[in-house]
mmCIF file of C-alpha atoms and ligand atoms in Angstrom:
data_model
loop_
_atom_site.group_PDB
_atom_site.id
_atom_site.type_symbol
_atom_site.label_atom_id
_atom_site.label_comp_id
_atom_site.label_asym_id
_atom_site.label_seq_id
_atom_site.Cartn_x
_atom_site.Cartn_y
_atom_site.Cartn_z
ATOM 1 C CA UNK H 1 24.052 -8.822 -21.819
ATOM 2 C CA UNK H 2 23.769 -10.737 -18.564
ATOM 3 C CA UNK H 3 24.349 -7.771 -16.211
ATOM 4 C CA UNK H 4 21.461 -5.741 -17.624
ATOM 5 C CA UNK H 5 19.047 -8.590 -16.788
ATOM 6 C CA UNK H 6 19.466 -7.979 -13.065
ATOM 7 C CA UNK H 7 18.425 -4.319 -13.274
ATOM 8 C CA UNK H 8 14.742 -3.486 -12.853
ATOM 9 C CA UNK H 9 14.603 -1.104 -15.800
ATOM 10 C CA UNK H 10 14.280 -0.982 -19.591
ATOM 11 C CA UNK H 11 11.984 -3.988 -19.568
ATOM 12 C CA UNK H 12 10.700 -5.171 -22.953
ATOM 13 C CA UNK H 13 7.442 -3.499 -24.010
ATOM 14 C CA UNK H 14 4.243 -5.298 -22.943
ATOM 15 C CA UNK H 15 2.493 -6.831 -25.951
ATOM 16 C CA UNK H 16 -0.587 -8.366 -24.306
ATOM 17 C CA UNK H 17 -2.104 -6.162 -21.586
ATOM 18 C CA UNK H 18 -5.564 -7.809 -21.639
ATOM 19 C CA UNK H 19 -5.156 -9.043 -18.057
ATOM 20 C CA UNK H 20 -4.268 -5.548 -16.768
ATOM 21 C CA UNK H 21 -7.154 -3.942 -18.665
ATOM 22 C CA UNK H 22 -9.651 -6.479 -17.307
ATOM 23 C CA UNK H 23 -8.322 -5.895 -13.777
ATOM 24 C CA UNK H 24 -9.070 -2.176 -14.205
ATOM 25 C CA UNK H 25 -12.489 -2.883 -15.763
ATOM 26 C CA UNK H 26 -11.490 -1.551 -19.201
ATOM 27 C CA UNK H 27 -12.400 -2.724 -22.726
ATOM 28 C CA UNK H 28 -10.887 -6.024 -23.895
ATOM 29 C CA UNK H 29 -10.872 -8.089 -27.120
ATOM 30 C CA UNK H 30 -11.017 -11.402 -25.261
ATOM 31 C CA UNK H 31 -11.359 -12.429 -21.632
ATOM 32 C CA UNK H 32 -7.885 -12.941 -20.131
ATOM 33 C CA UNK H 33 -7.113 -16.257 -18.438
ATOM 34 C CA UNK H 34 -4.429 -17.703 -16.194
ATOM 35 C CA UNK H 35 -4.409 -20.550 -13.644
ATOM 36 C CA UNK H 36 -3.306 -20.648 -10.041
ATOM 37 C CA UNK H 37 -0.413 -23.154 -9.818
ATOM 38 C CA UNK H 38 0.078 -22.946 -13.586
ATOM 39 C CA UNK H 39 3.776 -23.528 -12.901
ATOM 40 C CA UNK H 40 3.404 -26.887 -11.204
ATOM 41 C CA UNK H 41 3.672 -30.622 -11.082
ATOM 42 C CA UNK H 42 0.937 -31.318 -13.672
ATOM 43 C CA UNK H 43 3.594 -30.384 -16.273
ATOM 44 C CA UNK H 44 6.112 -33.155 -17.071
ATOM 45 C CA UNK H 45 8.775 -30.535 -17.804
ATOM 46 C CA UNK H 46 8.208 -29.070 -14.325
ATOM 47 C CA UNK H 47 8.616 -32.477 -12.641
ATOM 48 C CA UNK H 48 11.754 -33.112 -14.654
ATOM 49 C CA UNK H 49 13.266 -29.722 -13.819
ATOM 50 C CA UNK H 50 12.465 -29.993 -10.088
ATOM 51 C CA UNK H 51 13.534 -33.661 -9.763
ATOM 52 C CA UNK H 52 15.969 -34.227 -6.912
ATOM 53 C CA UNK H 53 16.122 -30.556 -5.921
ATOM 54 C CA UNK H 54 14.994 -29.127 -2.619
ATOM 55 C CA UNK H 55 11.880 -26.957 -3.016
ATOM 56 C CA UNK H 56 13.169 -23.884 -1.162
ATOM 57 C CA UNK H 57 16.583 -24.175 -2.860
ATOM 58 C CA UNK H 58 14.678 -23.825 -6.127
ATOM 59 C CA UNK H 59 12.830 -20.796 -4.710
ATOM 60 C CA UNK H 60 16.196 -19.195 -3.862
ATOM 61 C CA UNK H 61 17.528 -19.542 -7.401
ATOM 62 C CA UNK H 62 16.331 -16.649 -9.596
ATOM 63 C CA UNK H 63 17.306 -18.582 -12.748
ATOM 64 C CA UNK H 64 15.273 -21.647 -11.671
ATOM 65 C CA UNK H 65 12.252 -19.509 -10.674
ATOM 66 C CA UNK H 66 12.421 -17.739 -14.027
ATOM 67 C CA UNK H 67 12.538 -21.015 -15.972
ATOM 68 C CA UNK H 68 9.599 -22.516 -14.012
ATOM 69 C CA UNK H 69 7.530 -19.333 -14.432
ATOM 70 C CA UNK H 70 8.041 -19.417 -18.200
ATOM 71 C CA UNK H 71 7.355 -23.149 -18.701
ATOM 72 C CA UNK H 72 3.530 -22.958 -18.851
ATOM 73 C CA UNK H 73 3.695 -19.991 -21.266
ATOM 74 C CA UNK H 74 5.552 -22.143 -23.797
ATOM 75 C CA UNK H 75 2.597 -24.534 -23.880
ATOM 76 C CA UNK H 76 -0.498 -22.375 -23.461
ATOM 77 C CA UNK H 77 -1.531 -18.836 -24.472
ATOM 78 C CA UNK H 78 -2.085 -17.695 -20.870
ATOM 79 C CA UNK H 79 -2.662 -13.947 -20.510
ATOM 80 C CA UNK H 80 -0.563 -13.605 -17.344
ATOM 81 C CA UNK H 81 2.313 -15.327 -15.562
ATOM 82 C CA UNK H 82 2.769 -15.697 -11.803
ATOM 83 C CA UNK H 83 6.271 -15.738 -10.401
ATOM 84 C CA UNK H 84 7.370 -19.157 -9.142
ATOM 85 C CA UNK H 85 7.902 -18.880 -5.380
ATOM 86 C CA UNK H 86 5.944 -19.751 -2.236
ATOM 87 C CA UNK H 87 3.966 -17.930 0.447
ATOM 88 C CA UNK H 88 6.149 -19.519 3.154
ATOM 89 C CA UNK H 89 9.254 -17.508 2.242
ATOM 90 C CA UNK H 90 7.818 -14.770 4.500
ATOM 91 C CA UNK H 91 7.873 -16.826 7.739
ATOM 92 C CA UNK H 92 11.403 -17.894 6.723
ATOM 93 C CA UNK H 93 12.437 -14.235 6.404
ATOM 94 C CA UNK H 94 11.046 -13.666 9.919
ATOM 95 C CA UNK H 95 13.375 -16.328 11.289
ATOM 96 C CA UNK H 96 11.330 -19.536 11.150
ATOM 97 C CA UNK H 97 12.585 -22.744 9.613
ATOM 98 C CA UNK H 98 10.323 -24.302 6.956
ATOM 99 C CA UNK H 99 10.955 -27.504 5.029
ATOM 100 C CA UNK H 100 9.025 -28.911 2.085
ATOM 101 C CA UNK H 101 8.630 -32.665 2.557
ATOM 102 C CA UNK H 102 7.668 -34.396 -0.693
ATOM 103 C CA UNK H 103 4.221 -35.957 -0.315
ATOM 104 C CA UNK H 104 3.633 -34.233 3.023
ATOM 105 C CA UNK H 105 3.824 -30.566 2.133
ATOM 106 C CA UNK H 106 5.283 -27.685 4.143
ATOM 107 C CA UNK H 107 6.588 -28.481 7.655
ATOM 108 C CA UNK H 108 7.820 -26.176 10.419
ATOM 109 C CA UNK H 109 10.075 -28.204 12.779
ATOM 110 C CA UNK H 110 9.483 -25.634 15.543
ATOM 111 C CA UNK H 111 6.061 -24.026 15.169
ATOM 112 C CA UNK H 112 4.865 -21.251 17.488
ATOM 113 C CA UNK H 113 3.099 -22.858 20.471
ATOM 114 C CA UNK H 114 2.501 -20.102 23.023
ATOM 115 C CA UNK H 115 2.669 -16.284 22.878
ATOM 116 C CA UNK H 116 6.179 -16.247 24.420
ATOM 117 C CA UNK H 117 7.360 -18.010 21.238
ATOM 118 C CA UNK H 118 6.823 -14.717 19.401
ATOM 119 C CA UNK H 119 10.177 -13.698 20.895
ATOM 120 C CA UNK H 120 11.783 -16.149 18.481
ATOM 121 C CA UNK H 121 10.721 -13.980 15.546
ATOM 122 C CA UNK H 122 13.028 -11.225 14.295
ATOM 123 C CA UNK H 123 11.800 -7.856 15.541
ATOM 124 C CA UNK H 124 13.230 -5.993 12.548
ATOM 125 C CA UNK H 125 13.171 -7.878 9.260
ATOM 126 C CA UNK H 126 15.409 -6.494 6.521
ATOM 127 C CA UNK H 127 13.069 -7.430 3.678
ATOM 128 C CA UNK H 128 15.324 -6.085 0.922
ATOM 129 C CA UNK H 129 18.138 -8.475 1.873
ATOM 130 C CA UNK H 130 16.150 -11.438 3.276
ATOM 131 C CA UNK H 131 13.862 -11.690 0.234
ATOM 132 C CA UNK H 132 16.312 -10.326 -2.293
ATOM 133 C CA UNK H 133 16.234 -13.640 -4.173
ATOM 134 C CA UNK H 134 12.519 -13.197 -4.949
ATOM 135 C CA UNK H 135 13.107 -9.652 -6.216
ATOM 136 C CA UNK H 136 15.938 -10.900 -8.432
ATOM 137 C CA UNK H 137 13.713 -13.684 -9.782
ATOM 138 C CA UNK H 138 11.022 -11.126 -10.658
ATOM 139 C CA UNK H 139 13.461 -8.784 -12.404
ATOM 140 C CA UNK H 140 15.091 -11.582 -14.374
ATOM 141 C CA UNK H 141 11.695 -12.987 -15.395
ATOM 142 C CA UNK H 142 10.429 -9.545 -16.476
ATOM 143 C CA UNK H 143 13.344 -9.408 -18.917
ATOM 144 C CA UNK H 144 13.103 -13.016 -20.115
ATOM 145 C CA UNK H 145 9.318 -12.967 -20.578
ATOM 146 C CA UNK H 146 9.958 -10.417 -23.353
ATOM 147 C CA UNK H 147 6.719 -8.516 -22.765
ATOM 148 C CA UNK H 148 4.600 -11.490 -23.783
ATOM 149 C CA UNK H 149 2.224 -11.104 -20.800
ATOM 150 C CA UNK H 150 2.254 -9.284 -17.433
ATOM 151 C CA UNK H 151 4.038 -10.832 -14.443
ATOM 152 C CA UNK H 152 2.090 -11.240 -11.195
ATOM 153 C CA UNK H 153 3.830 -11.091 -7.809
ATOM 154 C CA UNK H 154 2.191 -12.519 -4.685
ATOM 155 C CA UNK H 155 2.193 -13.055 -0.944
ATOM 156 C CA UNK H 156 0.305 -15.051 1.649
ATOM 157 C CA UNK H 157 -2.041 -12.946 3.789
ATOM 158 C CA UNK H 158 -1.350 -12.514 7.510
ATOM 159 C CA UNK H 159 -3.969 -14.968 8.856
ATOM 160 C CA UNK H 160 -2.952 -17.723 6.412
ATOM 161 C CA UNK H 161 0.732 -17.307 7.309
ATOM 162 C CA UNK H 162 -0.063 -17.125 11.036
ATOM 163 C CA UNK H 163 -1.990 -20.373 10.802
ATOM 164 C CA UNK H 164 0.963 -22.129 9.117
ATOM 165 C CA UNK H 165 3.392 -20.751 11.724
ATOM 166 C CA UNK H 166 1.282 -22.156 14.573
ATOM 167 C CA UNK H 167 0.011 -25.382 12.988
ATOM 168 C CA UNK H 168 3.475 -26.181 11.667
ATOM 169 C CA UNK H 169 2.026 -27.456 8.386
ATOM 170 C CA UNK H 170 -1.225 -28.291 6.662
ATOM 171 C CA UNK H 171 -4.293 -28.800 8.849
ATOM 172 C CA UNK H 172 -7.949 -29.720 8.481
ATOM 173 C CA UNK H 173 -9.361 -27.921 11.521
ATOM 174 C CA UNK H 174 -6.689 -25.223 12.084
ATOM 175 C CA UNK H 175 -7.570 -25.671 15.735
ATOM 176 C CA UNK H 176 -4.125 -24.796 17.092
ATOM 177 C CA UNK H 177 -4.089 -21.484 15.222
ATOM 178 C CA UNK H 178 -7.756 -20.780 16.057
ATOM 179 C CA UNK H 179 -6.988 -21.503 19.723
ATOM 180 C CA UNK H 180 -4.744 -18.425 19.613
ATOM 181 C CA UNK H 181 -7.561 -16.276 18.187
ATOM 182 C CA UNK H 182 -9.912 -17.222 21.041
ATOM 183 C CA UNK H 183 -7.415 -17.577 23.879
ATOM 184 C CA UNK H 184 -4.726 -15.026 22.994
ATOM 185 C CA UNK H 185 -6.431 -12.343 20.886
ATOM 186 C CA UNK H 186 -3.825 -9.736 21.820
ATOM 187 C CA UNK H 187 -0.848 -11.911 20.914
ATOM 188 C CA UNK H 188 -2.684 -12.890 17.721
ATOM 189 C CA UNK H 189 -3.058 -9.246 16.715
ATOM 190 C CA UNK H 190 0.609 -8.664 17.524
ATOM 191 C CA UNK H 191 1.671 -11.489 15.212
ATOM 192 C CA UNK H 192 -0.750 -10.405 12.462
ATOM 193 C CA UNK H 193 0.608 -6.834 12.643
ATOM 194 C CA UNK H 194 4.201 -8.040 12.461
ATOM 195 C CA UNK H 195 3.335 -10.123 9.409
ATOM 196 C CA UNK H 196 1.500 -7.180 7.826
ATOM 197 C CA UNK H 197 4.554 -4.920 8.178
ATOM 198 C CA UNK H 198 6.786 -7.474 6.439
ATOM 199 C CA UNK H 199 4.190 -8.182 3.720
ATOM 200 C CA UNK H 200 3.809 -4.461 2.867
ATOM 201 C CA UNK H 201 7.575 -4.098 2.358
ATOM 202 C CA UNK H 202 7.679 -7.382 0.481
ATOM 203 C CA UNK H 203 4.949 -6.388 -1.989
ATOM 204 C CA UNK H 204 6.483 -2.950 -2.537
ATOM 205 C CA UNK H 205 9.833 -4.633 -3.230
ATOM 206 C CA UNK H 206 8.152 -6.890 -5.773
ATOM 207 C CA UNK H 207 6.690 -3.888 -7.605
ATOM 208 C CA UNK H 208 10.075 -2.139 -7.596
ATOM 209 C CA UNK H 209 11.599 -5.338 -8.992
ATOM 210 C CA UNK H 210 9.082 -5.411 -11.853
ATOM 211 C CA UNK H 211 5.851 -7.118 -10.710
ATOM 212 C CA UNK H 212 2.931 -5.720 -12.770
ATOM 213 C CA UNK H 213 0.125 -6.981 -10.500
ATOM 214 C CA UNK H 214 -0.056 -8.468 -7.006
ATOM 215 C CA UNK H 215 -2.174 -11.280 -5.576
ATOM 216 C CA UNK H 216 -2.716 -11.749 -1.851
ATOM 217 C CA UNK H 217 -3.587 -15.359 -0.934
ATOM 218 C CA UNK H 218 -5.836 -15.685 2.120
ATOM 219 C CA UNK H 219 -6.118 -19.429 1.572
ATOM 220 C CA UNK H 220 -7.394 -20.230 5.066
ATOM 221 C CA UNK H 221 -10.469 -17.988 5.192
ATOM 222 C CA UNK H 222 -12.726 -21.042 5.175
ATOM 223 C CA UNK H 223 -11.936 -22.073 8.740
ATOM 224 C CA UNK H 224 -12.990 -18.667 10.089
ATOM 225 C CA UNK H 225 -16.531 -17.469 10.695
ATOM 226 C CA UNK H 226 -17.727 -13.991 9.681
ATOM 227 C CA UNK H 227 -16.997 -12.497 13.119
ATOM 228 C CA UNK H 228 -13.428 -13.835 13.305
ATOM 229 C CA UNK H 229 -12.865 -12.861 9.664
ATOM 230 C CA UNK H 230 -13.848 -9.264 10.432
ATOM 231 C CA UNK H 231 -11.492 -9.149 13.401
ATOM 232 C CA UNK H 232 -8.449 -11.180 12.330
ATOM 233 C CA UNK H 233 -8.330 -11.191 8.535
ATOM 234 C CA UNK H 234 -10.164 -8.315 6.850
ATOM 235 C CA UNK H 235 -8.492 -5.396 8.711
ATOM 236 C CA UNK H 236 -5.048 -6.684 7.727
ATOM 237 C CA UNK H 237 -6.068 -7.302 4.106
ATOM 238 C CA UNK H 238 -7.334 -3.696 3.990
ATOM 239 C CA UNK H 239 -4.224 -2.339 5.631
ATOM 240 C CA UNK H 240 -1.997 -4.146 3.121
ATOM 241 C CA UNK H 241 -3.829 -2.730 0.085
ATOM 242 C CA UNK H 242 -3.914 0.793 1.512
ATOM 243 C CA UNK H 243 -0.278 0.913 2.587
ATOM 244 C CA UNK H 244 1.099 -0.746 -0.563
ATOM 245 C CA UNK H 245 -0.836 1.697 -2.760
ATOM 246 C CA UNK H 246 0.361 4.710 -0.708
ATOM 247 C CA UNK H 247 3.977 3.555 -0.870
ATOM 248 C CA UNK H 248 3.795 2.895 -4.614
ATOM 249 C CA UNK H 249 2.585 6.478 -5.065
ATOM 250 C CA UNK H 250 5.241 7.916 -2.712
ATOM 251 C CA UNK H 251 7.939 6.046 -4.645
ATOM 252 C CA UNK H 252 6.746 7.592 -7.909
ATOM 253 C CA UNK H 253 5.846 4.183 -9.355
ATOM 254 C CA UNK H 254 2.745 3.423 -11.440
ATOM 255 C CA UNK H 255 -0.179 1.823 -9.611
ATOM 256 C CA UNK H 256 -0.441 -1.940 -10.057
ATOM 257 C CA UNK H 257 -3.747 -3.836 -9.772
ATOM 258 C CA UNK H 258 -4.097 -5.868 -6.581
ATOM 259 C CA UNK H 259 -6.093 -9.086 -6.296
ATOM 260 C CA UNK H 260 -7.402 -10.513 -3.029
ATOM 261 C CA UNK H 261 -8.161 -14.234 -3.028
ATOM 262 C CA UNK H 262 -9.867 -15.265 0.204
ATOM 263 C CA UNK H 263 -10.606 -18.919 -0.414
ATOM 264 C CA UNK H 264 -13.983 -20.089 0.958
ATOM 265 C CA UNK H 265 -14.685 -16.594 2.243
ATOM 266 C CA UNK H 266 -18.068 -16.269 0.552
ATOM 267 C CA UNK H 267 -19.551 -14.758 3.711
ATOM 268 C CA UNK H 268 -17.113 -11.847 3.321
ATOM 269 C CA UNK H 269 -17.689 -11.036 -0.344
ATOM 270 C CA UNK H 270 -19.340 -7.634 0.245
ATOM 271 C CA UNK H 271 -16.545 -6.569 2.621
ATOM 272 C CA UNK H 272 -13.848 -7.853 0.263
ATOM 273 C CA UNK H 273 -15.267 -5.779 -2.585
ATOM 274 C CA UNK H 274 -14.692 -2.660 -0.450
ATOM 275 C CA UNK H 275 -11.250 -3.517 0.900
ATOM 276 C CA UNK H 276 -9.074 -1.525 -1.499
ATOM 277 C CA UNK H 277 -8.311 -4.220 -4.087
ATOM 278 C CA UNK H 278 -9.127 -3.820 -7.794
ATOM 279 C CA UNK H 279 -9.923 -7.525 -8.161
ATOM 280 C CA UNK H 280 -11.598 -10.107 -5.929
ATOM 281 C CA UNK H 281 -10.647 -13.716 -6.663
ATOM 282 C CA UNK H 282 -13.350 -16.338 -6.130
ATOM 283 C CA UNK H 283 -13.344 -20.037 -5.357
ATOM 284 C CA UNK H 284 -15.908 -22.301 -7.040
ATOM 285 C CA UNK H 285 -18.443 -22.260 -4.194
ATOM 286 C CA UNK H 286 -19.756 -18.866 -5.358
ATOM 287 C CA UNK H 287 -22.180 -18.562 -8.255
ATOM 288 C CA UNK H 288 -20.880 -16.019 -10.849
ATOM 289 C CA UNK H 289 -24.176 -14.087 -11.157
ATOM 290 C CA UNK H 290 -24.651 -13.712 -7.425
ATOM 291 C CA UNK H 291 -20.994 -12.672 -7.012
ATOM 292 C CA UNK H 292 -21.671 -9.850 -9.494
ATOM 293 C CA UNK H 293 -24.781 -8.749 -7.626
ATOM 294 C CA UNK H 294 -23.081 -8.899 -4.219
ATOM 295 C CA UNK H 295 -19.997 -6.942 -5.333
ATOM 296 C CA UNK H 296 -22.151 -4.364 -7.136
ATOM 297 C CA UNK H 297 -19.694 -3.485 -9.895
ATOM 298 C CA UNK H 298 -17.161 -2.120 -7.377
ATOM 299 C CA UNK H 299 -14.410 -4.565 -8.392
ATOM 300 C CA UNK H 300 -13.335 -6.854 -11.184
ATOM 301 C CA UNK H 301 -13.792 -10.562 -10.455
ATOM 302 C CA UNK H 302 -11.422 -13.486 -11.028
ATOM 303 C CA UNK H 303 -12.170 -17.194 -11.039
ATOM 304 C CA UNK H 304 -13.748 -19.597 -10.464
ATOM 305 C CA UNK H 305 -14.118 -22.930 -12.283
ATOM 306 C CA UNK H 306 -13.850 -25.951 -10.001
ATOM 307 C CA UNK H 307 -10.346 -27.293 -10.775
ATOM 308 C CA UNK H 308 -11.851 -30.795 -10.754
ATOM 309 C CA UNK H 309 -13.886 -29.898 -13.850
ATOM 310 C CA UNK H 310 -10.562 -30.436 -15.645
ATOM 311 C CA UNK H 311 -11.019 -34.173 -14.999
ATOM 312 C CA UNK H 312 -13.918 -33.976 -17.460
ATOM 313 C CA UNK H 313 -13.790 -34.097 -21.286
ATOM 314 C CA UNK H 314 -12.812 -31.169 -23.526
ATOM 315 C CA UNK H 315 -16.408 -30.827 -24.730
ATOM 316 C CA UNK H 316 -17.743 -30.662 -21.188
ATOM 317 C CA UNK H 317 -15.013 -28.184 -20.157
ATOM 318 C CA UNK H 318 -16.052 -25.962 -23.048
ATOM 319 C CA UNK H 319 -19.705 -26.020 -21.895
ATOM 320 C CA UNK H 320 -18.785 -25.293 -18.272
ATOM 321 C CA UNK H 321 -16.574 -22.376 -19.355
ATOM 322 C CA UNK H 322 -19.316 -20.965 -21.584
ATOM 323 C CA UNK H 323 -21.799 -20.976 -18.720
ATOM 324 C CA UNK H 324 -19.214 -19.404 -16.387
ATOM 325 C CA UNK H 325 -18.451 -16.562 -18.827
ATOM 326 C CA UNK H 326 -22.147 -15.891 -19.360
ATOM 327 C CA UNK H 327 -22.557 -15.668 -15.585
ATOM 328 C CA UNK H 328 -19.691 -13.238 -15.006
ATOM 329 C CA UNK H 329 -20.145 -11.247 -18.206
ATOM 330 C CA UNK H 330 -17.205 -9.929 -20.187
ATOM 331 C CA UNK H 331 -16.538 -6.658 -18.339
ATOM 332 C CA UNK H 332 -14.109 -6.593 -15.410
ATOM 333 C CA UNK H 333 -13.524 -10.318 -15.495
ATOM 334 C CA UNK H 334 -10.420 -12.523 -15.450
ATOM 335 C CA UNK H 335 -10.984 -16.237 -16.002
ATOM 336 C CA UNK H 336 -9.195 -18.630 -13.655
ATOM 337 C CA UNK H 337 -9.873 -21.735 -11.616
ATOM 338 C CA UNK H 338 -11.364 -21.537 -8.122
ATOM 339 C CA UNK H 339 -8.047 -22.808 -6.686
ATOM 340 C CA UNK H 340 -4.770 -24.251 -7.933
ATOM 341 C CA UNK H 341 -4.241 -27.054 -10.450
ATOM 342 C CA UNK H 342 -3.587 -30.509 -8.959
ATOM 343 C CA UNK H 343 -0.528 -32.579 -9.925
ATOM 344 C CA UNK H 344 -2.578 -35.341 -11.597
ATOM 345 C CA UNK H 345 -4.350 -33.036 -14.048
ATOM 346 C CA UNK H 346 -3.966 -33.505 -17.777
ATOM 347 C CA UNK H 347 -2.087 -30.598 -19.417
ATOM 348 C CA UNK H 348 -4.241 -31.119 -22.530
ATOM 349 C CA UNK H 349 -7.351 -30.218 -20.579
ATOM 350 C CA UNK H 350 -5.661 -27.128 -19.175
ATOM 351 C CA UNK H 351 -5.083 -26.135 -22.795
ATOM 352 C CA UNK H 352 -8.749 -26.841 -23.540
ATOM 353 C CA UNK H 353 -9.761 -24.567 -20.644
ATOM 354 C CA UNK H 354 -7.629 -21.677 -21.945
ATOM 355 C CA UNK H 355 -8.894 -22.127 -25.484
ATOM 356 C CA UNK H 356 -12.526 -22.289 -24.349
ATOM 357 C CA UNK H 357 -12.159 -18.971 -22.485
ATOM 358 C CA UNK H 358 -10.641 -17.259 -25.515
ATOM 359 C CA UNK H 359 -13.104 -18.716 -28.036
ATOM 360 C CA UNK H 360 -16.314 -18.183 -26.063
ATOM 361 C CA UNK H 361 -15.323 -14.714 -24.939
ATOM 362 C CA UNK H 362 -14.625 -13.593 -28.525
ATOM 363 C CA UNK H 363 -18.086 -14.858 -29.433
ATOM 364 C CA UNK H 364 -19.684 -12.988 -26.529
ATOM 365 C CA UNK H 365 -17.789 -9.836 -27.543
ATOM 366 C CA UNK H 366 -18.608 -10.345 -31.246
ATOM 367 C CA UNK H 367 -14.906 -10.254 -32.167
HETATM 368 O O1 CP3 S 401 2.221 -21.330 -10.421
HETATM 369 C C1 CP3 S 401 1.988 -20.713 -9.368
HETATM 370 O O2 CP3 S 401 0.855 -20.607 -8.859
HETATM 371 C C2 CP3 S 401 3.128 -19.939 -8.727
HETATM 372 C C3 CP3 S 401 3.781 -20.528 -7.638
HETATM 373 C C4 CP3 S 401 3.119 -20.812 -6.300
HETATM 374 C C5 CP3 S 401 3.526 -21.916 -5.510
HETATM 375 N N1 CP3 S 401 2.925 -21.808 -4.299
HETATM 376 C C6 CP3 S 401 4.474 -22.952 -5.944
HETATM 377 C C7 CP3 S 401 4.428 -24.264 -5.292
HETATM 378 C C8 CP3 S 401 2.180 -20.094 -5.552
HETATM 379 C C9 CP3 S 401 1.388 -18.866 -5.959
HETATM 380 C C10 CP3 S 401 2.087 -20.725 -4.268
HETATM 381 C C11 CP3 S 401 1.248 -20.205 -3.169
HETATM 382 C C12 CP3 S 401 0.988 -21.056 -2.007
HETATM 383 N N2 CP3 S 401 1.857 -21.889 -1.350
HETATM 384 C C13 CP3 S 401 -0.231 -21.051 -1.289
HETATM 385 C C14 CP3 S 401 -1.427 -20.192 -1.606
HETATM 386 C C15 CP3 S 401 -2.263 -20.764 -2.680
HETATM 387 C C16 CP3 S 401 -3.100 -21.932 -2.239
HETATM 388 O O3 CP3 S 401 -2.785 -23.050 -2.682
HETATM 389 O O4 CP3 S 401 -4.040 -21.714 -1.471
HETATM 390 C C17 CP3 S 401 -0.093 -21.970 -0.226
HETATM 391 C C18 CP3 S 401 -1.167 -22.323 0.791
HETATM 392 C C19 CP3 S 401 1.236 -22.484 -0.262
HETATM 393 C C20 CP3 S 401 1.893 -23.437 0.671
HETATM 394 C C21 CP3 S 401 2.275 -24.659 -0.047
HETATM 395 N N3 CP3 S 401 3.408 -24.769 -0.843
HETATM 396 C C22 CP3 S 401 1.557 -25.885 -0.165
HETATM 397 C C23 CP3 S 401 0.277 -26.192 0.562
HETATM 398 C C24 CP3 S 401 2.264 -26.710 -1.056
HETATM 399 C C25 CP3 S 401 1.857 -28.061 -1.580
HETATM 400 C C26 CP3 S 401 2.481 -29.186 -0.877
HETATM 401 C C27 CP3 S 401 2.210 -30.486 -1.611
HETATM 402 O O5 CP3 S 401 3.116 -31.316 -1.599
HETATM 403 O O6 CP3 S 401 1.146 -30.629 -2.227
HETATM 404 C C28 CP3 S 401 3.411 -26.005 -1.456
HETATM 405 C C29 CP3 S 401 4.449 -26.475 -2.402
HETATM 406 C C30 CP3 S 401 4.438 -25.869 -3.736
HETATM 407 N N4 CP3 S 401 4.411 -24.513 -3.948
HETATM 408 C C31 CP3 S 401 4.484 -26.534 -4.983
HETATM 409 C C32 CP3 S 401 4.481 -25.535 -5.973
HETATM 410 C C33 CP3 S 401 4.562 -25.726 -7.455
HETATM 411 C C34 CP3 S 401 4.550 -28.055 -5.197
HETATM 412 C C35 CP3 S 401 5.788 -28.684 -4.655
HETATM 413 C C36 CP3 S 401 6.950 -28.861 -5.609
HETATM 414 O O7 CP3 S 401 7.061 -28.219 -6.647
HETATM 415 O O8 CP3 S 401 7.819 -29.680 -5.289
#
């Protein structure tokens, strides 16, 4: 009945745990695959469902989030689902206004300009009530997914969220946010710590609601250098993994694998492999073999086909996938793209990508 779907218990039994086993480096029958932005505008059914609705209104409707999360699974045999939501719900919970302008992307009408603007942020954020709608979406989806595949929860990482809060939207140089790092290091650390506290509670809430894995998106690593990364990103990424894992244990819950995806952070690969996450997600600028060498078997790896390879033919996609799988090997590996799908991509080629991963990996595993 409807009431039982809002309770985070008695979830249907998981039938395909390949993704979870690969995250833990265990034996698998085929390499698991999912795509960042698999619930997105490349699907006609997604565009139809979202038409005329405000983006964050959709995010606040657990029923809508559930439907959009399930859409790609009806088309393709993905081995995991990621809850439909957005990283910018965290700045909203901290008291900032964010709009999604079609064609322009996320916009903050009143971004943070100077350190005194930090006073505009809530000092105590009641995560369980402010982000309750995400938790409800996760619980509902865990029931409706019927144990087909695991459900991934996610968050933006502190530096990426800080940069949005200061830039007020997308940016090429991130110079306004980087100005804070160089000019106001103390205020920057204060903001990053505040974000970290909210993110830890948020991720724990997602696990309590039914998330079976967590991905942390540090999408704006590429505009930092190694020194700034070590000071303003890595310590917070570490802190998040450590605190979330401690709290999961304290709460008597089962551990869930955590994935860190620091886009364009190739310079930090060694550090990332020792930051407390089971899985390191890679963008396409890193060669699979060298990623294996540099992470020394300490973590599972996820990625990293250039999304633009999907503009190619099915035959070519199959060859590119084969080479990628040979590079990563079959152990401790989750196939994905190096970043999200773009709206103009052909769903057929996404299907070809998924099929190529399954087919080639069974061959490599002699199954
Ligand atoms: O399928 C999934 O991956 C799950 C849902 C998801 C969305 N956003 C839905 C979404 C996830 C995991 C995100 C994360 C996210 N959001 C990130 C980190 C990943 C990355 O891309 O590096 C970032 C930086 C954002 C912020 C954001 N939200 C951007 C830059 C945009 C695109 C704006 C545009 O117009 O291109 C969004 C909007 C958004 N979030 C869409 C979707 C499906 C598209 C807008 C729509 O549906 O109307």
